Amino acid sequence: MAKDNWGELARIGMFIVGREVVPEAEWWAMAPAGVSIHAARVTAGSPWAPWTTDRAGVTLSDDLVRGCRDFAAIGVDVAVLGHSSSSLVGGPGWDEATIAALGAALGPKVRPTINGADVRAALAHLGVTRPFLVMPAWMSDSVLTAAGRYLDEYGTPASAIWRYRPPAPWDALPPDGLYPAGMATAQETEGLMAQVLEQCPAHADGILLAGTGFRCVGIIAELEARLGRPVVTANQASLWNALRLAGVTAKREGYGALLAG
């Protein structure tokens, strides 16, 4: 029988931004044979699960509630909230509170996780404590500040923070104008790789490319080879952690030390 991506080893569900193409494309590229990927699209603002007034917990957005119901019905093994900005803006404790809320909505058969927690686990697994943080061009100054604070509060302070500078015609637009203009579906990686190689400080012990909508997994191996340091990306980290939670031990070459190890 020809390969049909049935997911006989594991089925993984991921919540992604409604108008992005990168997460599905990158996950399918990296996923080992026998693992299928299933997406639920979310249009809520950041964070996707707002804190309650007393910050004792979070309230899942309507899209997350619907997605949890669908993921439980199709029998995914793991459900990933794939949105870096929600973790960064939500701040300390948000990942844990939202994982608890997702778990309650998904039921006992589905393991929930979140991109921020996945990235932190990946950095710890690789021994990275001073990452060079690279953010997409459309991330605002406030999100960059939140990202630096998030890493500080979890004990992995950024050695430097760099916002990718896109080529023309995108360079004429401010960060908040890039998404509406369509840059999310018109990304290149050659310039990104050149900027990471040029800007990475010598004292960084790893590179973190944050943002699940940031096209970048195709350059992981080359960056690691040329910089001699591990590279973690948002989608790579979440896939790696989802595979661990699903009990899948298959390795994947070509996408960095994290998935090859």
Short mmCIF file of C-alpha atoms in Angstrom, two decimals:
data_model
loop_
_atom_site.label_atom_id
_atom_site.label_comp_id
_atom_site.label_asym_id
_atom_site.label_seq_id
_atom_site.Cartn_x
_atom_site.Cartn_y
_atom_site.Cartn_z
CA MET A 1 0.00 0.00 0.00
CA ALA A 2 1.27 3.48 -0.80
CA LYS A 3 2.10 5.85 2.07
CA ASP A 4 -0.99 7.76 3.23
CA ASN A 5 0.24 9.54 6.38
CA TRP A 6 -2.30 7.71 8.50
CA GLY A 7 -0.48 8.42 11.76
CA GLU A 8 -0.03 4.88 12.98
CA LEU A 9 2.65 5.99 15.48
CA ALA A 10 0.98 9.20 16.63
CA ARG A 11 -1.47 11.89 15.67
CA ILE A 12 -0.57 15.39 16.77
CA GLY A 13 -2.96 18.33 16.81
CA MET A 14 -1.74 21.90 16.73
CA PHE A 15 -3.51 25.19 17.22
CA ILE A 16 -2.11 27.71 14.73
CA VAL A 17 -2.78 31.31 13.64
CA GLY A 18 -5.69 31.40 11.23
CA ARG A 19 -3.82 33.03 8.35
CA GLU A 20 -0.44 31.29 8.55
CA VAL A 21 0.99 28.59 6.28
CA VAL A 22 4.38 28.06 7.92
CA PRO A 23 3.50 25.80 10.89
CA GLU A 24 1.84 23.06 8.85
CA ALA A 25 4.49 23.20 6.11
CA GLU A 26 7.38 22.97 8.58
CA TRP A 27 5.80 20.28 10.75
CA TRP A 28 5.06 18.05 7.77
CA ALA A 29 8.63 18.55 6.53
CA MET A 30 10.13 17.50 9.88
CA ALA A 31 7.68 14.85 11.08
CA PRO A 32 9.00 11.26 11.02
CA ALA A 33 7.15 8.58 9.12
CA GLY A 34 4.09 7.33 10.95
CA VAL A 35 3.21 10.69 12.52
CA SER A 36 0.32 12.75 11.17
CA ILE A 37 -0.32 16.45 11.83
CA HIS A 38 -3.77 18.02 12.23
CA ALA A 39 -4.40 21.76 12.56
CA ALA A 40 -7.05 23.89 14.24
CA ARG A 41 -6.94 27.55 13.26
CA VAL A 42 -7.27 30.34 15.81
CA THR A 43 -8.15 34.00 15.22
CA ALA A 44 -8.13 35.23 18.84
CA GLY A 45 -5.79 37.99 20.02
CA SER A 46 -2.74 37.37 22.21
CA PRO A 47 -2.76 35.60 24.55
CA TRP A 48 -5.20 33.05 23.18
CA ALA A 49 -6.36 32.29 26.71
CA PRO A 50 -6.65 35.54 28.74
CA TRP A 51 -5.90 35.56 32.43
CA THR A 52 -8.88 35.71 34.77
CA THR A 53 -9.22 38.93 36.75
CA ASP A 54 -7.55 37.41 39.81
CA ARG A 55 -4.91 35.64 37.67
CA ALA A 56 -5.84 32.36 39.31
CA GLY A 57 -6.33 30.78 35.90
CA VAL A 58 -7.11 31.46 32.25
CA THR A 59 -10.18 31.42 30.03
CA LEU A 60 -9.76 29.53 26.76
CA SER A 61 -10.82 31.44 23.65
CA ASP A 62 -13.77 30.08 21.67
CA ASP A 63 -11.43 28.77 18.96
CA LEU A 64 -9.41 26.82 21.53
CA VAL A 65 -12.56 25.32 23.04
CA ARG A 66 -13.79 24.24 19.60
CA GLY A 67 -10.37 22.85 18.69
CA CYS A 68 -10.12 20.87 21.93
CA ARG A 69 -13.48 19.29 21.19
CA ASP A 70 -12.42 18.37 17.65
CA PHE A 71 -9.00 17.05 18.69
CA ALA A 72 -10.57 14.84 21.35
CA ALA A 73 -13.04 13.51 18.79
CA ILE A 74 -10.38 12.55 16.24
CA GLY A 75 -8.16 10.98 18.88
CA VAL A 76 -4.94 12.98 18.72
CA ASP A 77 -2.28 11.89 21.17
CA VAL A 78 -0.90 15.39 21.80
CA ALA A 79 -2.37 18.87 21.25
CA VAL A 80 0.08 21.78 20.90
CA LEU A 81 -0.83 25.42 21.32
CA GLY A 82 1.54 26.70 18.64
CA HIS A 83 1.68 30.42 19.28
CA SER A 84 4.89 31.94 20.61
CA SER A 85 3.33 35.37 21.22
CA SER A 86 0.73 33.97 23.62
CA SER A 87 3.46 32.51 25.85
CA LEU A 88 5.53 35.69 25.68
CA VAL A 89 2.66 38.10 26.33
CA GLY A 90 1.02 35.80 28.87
CA GLY A 91 4.14 35.92 31.01
CA PRO A 92 5.32 33.69 33.88
CA GLY A 93 2.84 31.02 34.84
CA TRP A 94 0.69 31.46 31.73
CA ASP A 95 2.04 28.33 30.02
CA GLU A 96 1.30 26.19 33.05
CA ALA A 97 -2.16 27.68 33.65
CA THR A 98 -3.14 27.23 30.01
CA ILE A 99 -1.83 23.67 29.83
CA ALA A 100 -4.07 22.88 32.81
CA ALA A 101 -7.08 24.50 31.12
CA LEU A 102 -6.40 22.70 27.83
CA GLY A 103 -6.06 19.40 29.67
CA ALA A 104 -9.48 19.85 31.26
CA ALA A 105 -11.05 20.65 27.87
CA LEU A 106 -9.26 17.88 25.96
CA GLY A 107 -9.94 15.08 28.41
CA PRO A 108 -7.61 12.46 29.86
CA LYS A 109 -6.54 10.81 26.59
CA VAL A 110 -4.83 13.87 25.04
CA ARG A 111 -1.57 15.40 26.32
CA PRO A 112 -1.53 19.22 26.00
CA THR A 113 1.54 21.41 25.60
CA ILE A 114 2.41 24.97 24.60
CA ASN A 115 5.09 26.50 22.42
CA GLY A 116 6.74 28.52 25.18
CA ALA A 117 7.11 25.46 27.39
CA ASP A 118 8.36 23.44 24.41
CA VAL A 119 11.04 26.00 23.61
CA ARG A 120 12.20 26.13 27.23
CA ALA A 121 12.41 22.34 27.36
CA ALA A 122 14.39 22.28 24.12
CA LEU A 123 16.87 24.89 25.34
CA ALA A 124 17.38 22.96 28.57
CA HIS A 125 17.81 19.67 26.69
CA LEU A 126 20.57 21.20 24.56
CA GLY A 127 22.20 23.01 27.49
CA VAL A 128 21.57 26.48 26.07
CA THR A 129 21.53 29.19 28.74
CA ARG A 130 22.38 32.36 26.76
CA PRO A 131 20.49 32.14 23.45
CA PHE A 132 20.73 34.66 20.66
CA LEU A 133 17.04 35.47 20.22
CA VAL A 134 15.91 36.15 16.65
CA MET A 135 12.34 37.37 16.11
CA PRO A 136 10.20 37.79 12.97
CA ALA A 137 10.08 41.16 11.26
CA TRP A 138 6.41 41.67 12.18
CA MET A 139 6.91 41.38 15.94
CA SER A 140 6.29 44.71 17.68
CA ASP A 141 8.68 46.39 20.10
CA SER A 142 6.39 45.42 22.96
CA VAL A 143 6.52 41.73 22.01
CA LEU A 144 10.32 41.88 21.71
CA THR A 145 10.43 43.37 25.21
CA ALA A 146 8.07 40.67 26.48
CA ALA A 147 10.26 37.98 24.86
CA GLY A 148 13.37 39.26 26.62
CA ARG A 149 11.53 39.40 29.94
CA TYR A 150 10.15 35.89 29.43
CA LEU A 151 13.61 34.41 28.88
CA ASP A 152 15.02 36.36 31.83
CA GLU A 153 12.32 35.14 34.17
CA TYR A 154 12.90 31.51 33.23
CA GLY A 155 16.67 31.72 33.70
CA THR A 156 17.83 31.76 30.07
CA PRO A 157 18.53 35.45 29.39
CA ALA A 158 19.05 36.38 25.75
CA SER A 159 22.64 37.22 24.86
CA ALA A 160 21.13 39.61 22.30
CA ILE A 161 17.78 40.17 20.59
CA TRP A 162 17.52 40.70 16.84
CA ARG A 163 14.43 41.43 14.76
CA TYR A 164 14.85 40.11 11.23
CA ARG A 165 15.14 42.90 8.66
CA PRO A 166 13.22 41.89 5.54
CA PRO A 167 14.22 42.78 1.97
CA ALA A 168 12.38 45.17 -0.33
CA PRO A 169 9.52 45.90 -0.63
CA TRP A 170 8.83 44.79 2.95
CA ASP A 171 11.58 46.99 4.40
CA ALA A 172 9.49 50.08 3.64
CA LEU A 173 6.74 48.97 6.03
CA PRO A 174 6.65 49.17 9.85
CA PRO A 175 6.41 45.87 11.76
CA ASP A 176 2.66 46.19 12.29
CA GLY A 177 2.12 46.69 8.57
CA LEU A 178 3.88 43.52 7.39
CA TYR A 179 1.21 40.97 8.33
CA PRO A 180 -1.70 42.86 6.74
CA ALA A 181 0.41 43.32 3.60
CA GLY A 182 0.91 39.56 3.26
CA MET A 183 4.47 38.94 4.38
CA ALA A 184 3.41 35.87 6.40
CA THR A 185 2.97 33.94 3.15
CA ALA A 186 5.85 35.54 1.23
CA GLN A 187 8.97 34.77 3.28
CA GLU A 188 12.53 33.99 2.21
CA THR A 189 15.29 32.39 4.27
CA GLU A 190 18.56 33.36 2.56
CA GLY A 191 18.59 36.84 4.06
CA LEU A 192 17.55 35.51 7.43
CA MET A 193 20.48 33.09 7.49
CA ALA A 194 22.90 35.85 6.51
CA GLN A 195 21.66 38.10 9.29
CA VAL A 196 21.86 35.38 11.95
CA LEU A 197 25.42 34.55 10.91
CA GLU A 198 26.40 38.22 10.96
CA GLN A 199 24.64 39.26 14.17
CA CYS A 200 25.11 36.24 16.45
CA PRO A 201 27.32 37.33 19.36
CA ALA A 202 30.34 35.25 20.28
CA HIS A 203 29.11 34.73 23.86
CA ALA A 204 25.77 33.21 22.78
CA ASP A 205 25.74 29.46 23.42
CA GLY A 206 22.83 28.81 21.08
CA ILE A 207 20.36 30.43 18.71
CA LEU A 208 16.61 30.70 19.24
CA LEU A 209 14.38 31.62 16.30
CA ALA A 210 11.02 32.39 17.91
CA GLY A 211 7.62 32.56 16.25
CA THR A 212 5.70 29.62 14.81
CA GLY A 213 4.86 31.68 11.72
CA PHE A 214 8.57 32.38 11.09
CA ARG A 215 9.87 30.34 8.15
CA CYS A 216 13.26 29.04 9.28
CA VAL A 217 13.59 25.27 9.80
CA GLY A 218 15.26 24.83 6.41
CA ILE A 219 18.35 26.70 7.60
CA ILE A 220 18.81 25.03 11.01
CA ALA A 221 21.44 22.50 9.91
CA GLU A 222 23.49 25.06 7.99
CA LEU A 223 23.43 27.53 10.89
CA GLU A 224 24.58 24.85 13.32
CA ALA A 225 27.37 23.78 10.98
CA ARG A 226 28.65 27.32 10.46
CA LEU A 227 28.19 28.68 13.98
CA GLY A 228 29.08 25.54 15.90
CA ARG A 229 26.17 26.02 18.28
CA PRO A 230 22.72 24.44 18.59
CA VAL A 231 19.71 26.09 16.97
CA VAL A 232 16.17 25.93 18.35
CA THR A 233 13.15 27.14 16.40
CA ALA A 234 9.56 27.44 17.55
CA ASN A 235 8.10 24.72 15.32
CA GLN A 236 11.08 22.40 15.71
CA ALA A 237 10.84 22.63 19.52
CA SER A 238 7.11 21.97 19.62
CA LEU A 239 7.35 18.99 17.28
CA TRP A 240 10.23 17.56 19.34
CA ASN A 241 8.30 17.87 22.59
CA ALA A 242 5.09 16.55 21.06
CA LEU A 243 6.93 13.47 19.84
CA ARG A 244 8.34 12.91 23.33
CA LEU A 245 4.90 13.23 24.89
CA ALA A 246 3.48 10.80 22.34
CA GLY A 247 6.23 8.27 23.04
CA VAL A 248 7.68 8.47 19.53
CA THR A 249 11.45 7.89 19.60
CA ALA A 250 12.19 8.21 15.87
CA LYS A 251 14.98 10.63 15.04
CA ARG A 252 14.97 13.09 12.14
CA GLU A 253 18.12 14.21 10.34
CA GLY A 254 18.50 17.55 8.61
CA TYR A 255 16.71 19.73 11.16
CA GLY A 256 19.30 20.24 13.85
CA ALA A 257 20.73 18.49 16.85
CA LEU A 258 17.42 18.62 18.72
CA LEU A 259 15.56 16.25 16.38
CA ALA A 260 18.65 14.22 15.42
CA GLY A 261 19.68 13.49 18.99
#
